[in-house]
Amino acid sequence: MCTSSEIRKPCRVLKVLSNFTDMKNFDDILHSGNYDKNSILRMLNAEGGDFQKLISKASDVREKYIGKKVWFRGLVEFPNICNKDCFYCGIRRSISVNRYKLTDEEILSAARFAYESHYGSIVLQAGEIQTPAFTERITGLVRSIKKLSDNKLGITLSLGEQSGETYKEWFDAGAHRYLLPIETSNPALYKKLHPDDGKHSFTTRLDCLRSLKQTGYQTGTGVMIGLPFQTTEDLADDILFFLKEDIHMVGMGPYIEHRHTPLYNYRQEIPTLRERFLLALKMIAILRLTMKDINIAAATSLQAIDPMGREKGVMAGANIIMPNITPGKFRNDYSLYENKPCVDEEPEECLGCLDAKLSITGHEIMYGEWGNSKRFR
Ligand code: 5AD
Ligand code: FES
């Protein structure tokens, strides 16, 4: 019986399970258009020529369903104060980092920058805070951003678990998308990544995700790839989870260890950074094959490993990039993981650099468009 939980070491049980699929030619699996768990496992294990075929097939599917287009969402990270203590996160409550607050004026000026740069939409992301004052502040900010952009700037929120009433209040104020990463679809793994203190519950997170959809948001989620204790089977299940929940958008990237977090103790037991990076590209490609018309974001953590990380994510099937438009002086403090890219650049510099890199890969940036998920009706 296999006890290995590492992605690097293929599990023998999985091997037996996937025997039937193993007999199939990789090309047949790729072109079947019907991807069950065994096919997904085969694709996750693809290397060399098979890896290239997978990326190229996903790129074709993306071109057919979405076009060679990329939409920008300007990301404002504020504040880095968080009430939670996730074992992987560099802004977790018990870490000592410089906690900053952006003033409303600083946030609105970042929004103005996004609008004037024709970004189409912005993402407001913060640590998880559940207080009436915070709810009210966000409601006010959403209204002000709508006003300053003549209702044109799309607004995505990524503010964690909140009550159904809060989600509704922000939706009514004008926010229309919400990102709530599930981090892993395996409840047992979720438990290992979070403290058992009543504040970190997989079920609550899932309920929140469903409540967001019900409220009417374009709902996004995501997972981290290459986590300690995570198996290849977990990743295949993550893809099936997105499908089952009929998610509108997904952002997923490699897990990157942070030395001041508890999970750092397991750094020897995870795949190398390069392996995590390639695995993340495979996850993006497989998701594009499985859910052809959704929005897939190339996560910033891809860029922390490879200078062309996000662009490679786009070539593997992603169609959304979230350039950081937080004022440069604060970026170093929103360090969810180490080597976070662009921490010392100002928003204008980021834009120029992304623009250039994407045109090299032959993709068009759709300025001034919201870029709604086609999955969302
Ligand atoms: N590595 C990669 N991604 C991380 N996140 C948090 N910590 C890490 C890390 N160490 C991601 C999680 C979280 C989002 C804000 O950033 O998905 O939900
Ligand atoms: Fe803030 Fe996990 S540490 S949500």
PDB file of N, CA and C and ligand atoms in Angstrom, residues 86-91 125-126 158 180-183 205 222-225 227 251 253-258 261 301 334-338, ligand 1:
ATOM      1  N   CYS A  86      -3.286  31.302   8.611  1.00  0.00           N
ATOM      2  CA  CYS A  86      -2.995  30.178   7.710  1.00  0.00           C
ATOM      3  C   CYS A  86      -1.497  29.839   7.757  1.00  0.00           C
ATOM      4  N   PHE A  87      -1.195  28.542   7.782  1.00  0.00           N
ATOM      5  CA  PHE A  87       0.185  28.098   8.012  1.00  0.00           C
ATOM      6  C   PHE A  87       1.147  28.449   6.882  1.00  0.00           C
ATOM      7  N   TYR A  88       0.616  28.873   5.718  1.00  0.00           N
ATOM      8  CA  TYR A  88       1.478  29.124   4.557  1.00  0.00           C
ATOM      9  C   TYR A  88       1.694  30.608   4.293  1.00  0.00           C
ATOM     10  N   CYS A  89       0.954  31.468   4.960  1.00  0.00           N
ATOM     11  CA  CYS A  89       0.823  32.850   4.488  1.00  0.00           C
ATOM     12  C   CYS A  89       1.735  33.832   5.221  1.00  0.00           C
ATOM     13  N   GLY A  90       2.395  34.678   4.444  1.00  0.00           N
ATOM     14  CA  GLY A  90       3.365  35.638   4.969  1.00  0.00           C
ATOM     15  C   GLY A  90       2.753  36.854   5.648  1.00  0.00           C
ATOM     16  N   ILE A  91       1.418  36.996   5.624  1.00  0.00           N
ATOM     17  CA  ILE A  91       0.820  38.097   6.404  1.00  0.00           C
ATOM     18  C   ILE A  91      -0.095  37.548   7.494  1.00  0.00           C
ATOM     19  N   GLN A 125      -7.984  43.635  -2.768  1.00  0.00           N
ATOM     20  CA  GLN A 125      -7.642  42.445  -1.970  1.00  0.00           C
ATOM     21  C   GLN A 125      -7.096  42.872  -0.620  1.00  0.00           C
ATOM     22  N   ALA A 126      -7.523  42.192   0.426  1.00  0.00           N
ATOM     23  CA  ALA A 126      -7.007  42.524   1.763  1.00  0.00           C
ATOM     24  C   ALA A 126      -6.968  41.268   2.605  1.00  0.00           C
ATOM     25  N   SER A 158     -11.639  40.660  -3.144  1.00  0.00           N
ATOM     26  CA  SER A 158     -11.034  39.449  -2.614  1.00  0.00           C
ATOM     27  C   SER A 158     -10.760  39.717  -1.143  1.00  0.00           C
ATOM     28  N   LEU A 180     -12.440  33.983  -3.953  1.00  0.00           N
ATOM     29  CA  LEU A 180     -12.250  33.346  -2.647  1.00  0.00           C
ATOM     30  C   LEU A 180     -11.545  32.003  -2.858  1.00  0.00           C
ATOM     31  N   PRO A 181     -10.217  32.001  -2.768  1.00  0.00           N
ATOM     32  CA  PRO A 181      -9.492  30.751  -3.023  1.00  0.00           C
ATOM     33  C   PRO A 181      -9.875  29.667  -2.009  1.00  0.00           C
ATOM     34  N   ILE A 182     -10.136  28.474  -2.517  1.00  0.00           N
ATOM     35  CA  ILE A 182     -10.440  27.355  -1.615  1.00  0.00           C
ATOM     36  C   ILE A 182      -9.119  26.754  -1.118  1.00  0.00           C
ATOM     37  N   GLU A 183      -8.037  27.072  -1.781  1.00  0.00           N
ATOM     38  CA  GLU A 183      -6.647  26.661  -1.484  1.00  0.00           C
ATOM     39  C   GLU A 183      -6.385  25.186  -1.781  1.00  0.00           C
ATOM     40  N   ARG A 205     -15.738  27.848   4.250  1.00  0.00           N
ATOM     41  CA  ARG A 205     -15.200  28.430   3.015  1.00  0.00           C
ATOM     42  C   ARG A 205     -16.061  28.026   1.810  1.00  0.00           C
ATOM     43  N   GLY A 222      -9.536  29.256  -6.280  1.00  0.00           N
ATOM     44  CA  GLY A 222      -8.212  28.825  -6.721  1.00  0.00           C
ATOM     45  C   GLY A 222      -7.573  27.917  -5.700  1.00  0.00           C
ATOM     46  N   VAL A 223      -6.465  27.332  -6.099  1.00  0.00           N
ATOM     47  CA  VAL A 223      -5.728  26.423  -5.207  1.00  0.00           C
ATOM     48  C   VAL A 223      -4.240  26.742  -5.325  1.00  0.00           C
ATOM     49  N   MET A 224      -3.483  26.277  -4.337  1.00  0.00           N
ATOM     50  CA  MET A 224      -2.019  26.375  -4.435  1.00  0.00           C
ATOM     51  C   MET A 224      -1.490  25.015  -4.882  1.00  0.00           C
ATOM     52  N   ILE A 225      -0.398  25.076  -5.614  1.00  0.00           N
ATOM     53  CA  ILE A 225       0.107  23.862  -6.267  1.00  0.00           C
ATOM     54  C   ILE A 225       1.500  23.523  -5.748  1.00  0.00           C
ATOM     55  N   LEU A 227       1.930  22.016  -2.568  1.00  0.00           N
ATOM     56  CA  LEU A 227       1.909  22.189  -1.116  1.00  0.00           C
ATOM     57  C   LEU A 227       2.462  20.949  -0.409  1.00  0.00           C
ATOM     58  N   GLY A 251      -7.904  31.256 -10.245  1.00  0.00           N
ATOM     59  CA  GLY A 251      -6.524  31.748 -10.205  1.00  0.00           C
ATOM     60  C   GLY A 251      -5.727  30.744  -9.391  1.00  0.00           C
ATOM     61  N   GLY A 253      -1.656  29.116  -8.581  1.00  0.00           N
ATOM     62  CA  GLY A 253      -0.224  29.243  -8.831  1.00  0.00           C
ATOM     63  C   GLY A 253       0.540  28.347  -7.886  1.00  0.00           C
ATOM     64  N   PRO A 254       1.866  28.261  -8.114  1.00  0.00           N
ATOM     65  CA  PRO A 254       2.679  27.410  -7.247  1.00  0.00           C
ATOM     66  C   PRO A 254       2.708  27.933  -5.813  1.00  0.00           C
ATOM     67  N   TYR A 255       2.709  27.024  -4.875  1.00  0.00           N
ATOM     68  CA  TYR A 255       2.948  27.377  -3.472  1.00  0.00           C
ATOM     69  C   TYR A 255       4.417  27.757  -3.345  1.00  0.00           C
ATOM     70  N   ILE A 256       4.680  28.846  -2.631  1.00  0.00           N
ATOM     71  CA  ILE A 256       6.069  29.263  -2.405  1.00  0.00           C
ATOM     72  C   ILE A 256       6.289  29.405  -0.900  1.00  0.00           C
ATOM     73  N   GLU A 257       7.268  28.671  -0.401  1.00  0.00           N
ATOM     74  CA  GLU A 257       7.470  28.655   1.043  1.00  0.00           C
ATOM     75  C   GLU A 257       7.922  30.025   1.560  1.00  0.00           C
ATOM     76  N   HIS A 258       7.481  30.345   2.760  1.00  0.00           N
ATOM     77  CA  HIS A 258       7.854  31.600   3.412  1.00  0.00           C
ATOM     78  C   HIS A 258       8.518  31.224   4.725  1.00  0.00           C
ATOM     79  N   THR A 261       6.830  31.046   8.306  1.00  0.00           N
ATOM     80  CA  THR A 261       5.537  30.359   8.481  1.00  0.00           C
ATOM     81  C   THR A 261       5.771  28.907   8.897  1.00  0.00           C
ATOM     82  N   SER A 301       2.394  34.297  -8.379  1.00  0.00           N
ATOM     83  CA  SER A 301       3.442  33.410  -7.842  1.00  0.00           C
ATOM     84  C   SER A 301       4.188  32.677  -8.963  1.00  0.00           C
ATOM     85  N   TYR A 334       3.307  43.513   1.658  1.00  0.00           N
ATOM     86  CA  TYR A 334       2.240  42.547   1.371  1.00  0.00           C
ATOM     87  C   TYR A 334       2.903  41.296   0.794  1.00  0.00           C
ATOM     88  N   SER A 335       3.759  40.702   1.604  1.00  0.00           N
ATOM     89  CA  SER A 335       4.593  39.630   1.110  1.00  0.00           C
ATOM     90  C   SER A 335       4.008  38.289   1.530  1.00  0.00           C
ATOM     91  N   LEU A 336       3.069  37.791   0.721  1.00  0.00           N
ATOM     92  CA  LEU A 336       2.412  36.529   1.052  1.00  0.00           C
ATOM     93  C   LEU A 336       3.430  35.399   1.019  1.00  0.00           C
ATOM     94  N   TYR A 337       4.424  35.546   0.115  1.00  0.00           N
ATOM     95  CA  TYR A 337       5.483  34.551  -0.014  1.00  0.00           C
ATOM     96  C   TYR A 337       6.753  35.287  -0.398  1.00  0.00           C
ATOM     97  N   GLU A 338       7.882  34.567  -0.383  1.00  0.00           N
ATOM     98  CA  GLU A 338       9.139  35.254  -0.662  1.00  0.00           C
ATOM     99  C   GLU A 338       9.378  35.414  -2.161  1.00  0.00           C
TER     100      GLU A 338
HETATM  101  N1  5AD B   1       2.505  30.655  -1.797  1.00  0.00           N
HETATM  102  C1  5AD B   1       1.664  30.853  -2.838  1.00  0.00           C
HETATM  103  N2  5AD B   1       0.472  31.455  -2.728  1.00  0.00           N
HETATM  104  C2  5AD B   1       0.130  31.918  -1.518  1.00  0.00           C
HETATM  105  N3  5AD B   1      -0.966  32.552  -1.086  1.00  0.00           N
HETATM  106  C3  5AD B   1      -0.841  32.809   0.221  1.00  0.00           C
HETATM  107  N4  5AD B   1       0.343  32.333   0.667  1.00  0.00           N
HETATM  108  C4  5AD B   1       0.963  31.780  -0.386  1.00  0.00           C
HETATM  109  C5  5AD B   1       2.186  31.112  -0.570  1.00  0.00           C
HETATM  110  N5  5AD B   1       3.027  30.930   0.451  1.00  0.00           N
HETATM  111  C6  5AD B   1      -2.132  32.797  -1.947  1.00  0.00           C
HETATM  112  C7  5AD B   1      -3.340  32.073  -1.382  1.00  0.00           C
HETATM  113  C8  5AD B   1      -4.142  33.181  -0.788  1.00  0.00           C
HETATM  114  C9  5AD B   1      -3.815  34.311  -1.733  1.00  0.00           C
HETATM  115  C10 5AD B   1      -4.126  35.665  -1.182  1.00  0.00           C
HETATM  116  O1  5AD B   1      -2.445  34.171  -1.963  1.00  0.00           O
HETATM  117  O2  5AD B   1      -4.068  31.458  -2.421  1.00  0.00           O
HETATM  118  O3  5AD B   1      -5.515  32.916  -0.752  1.00  0.00           O
END
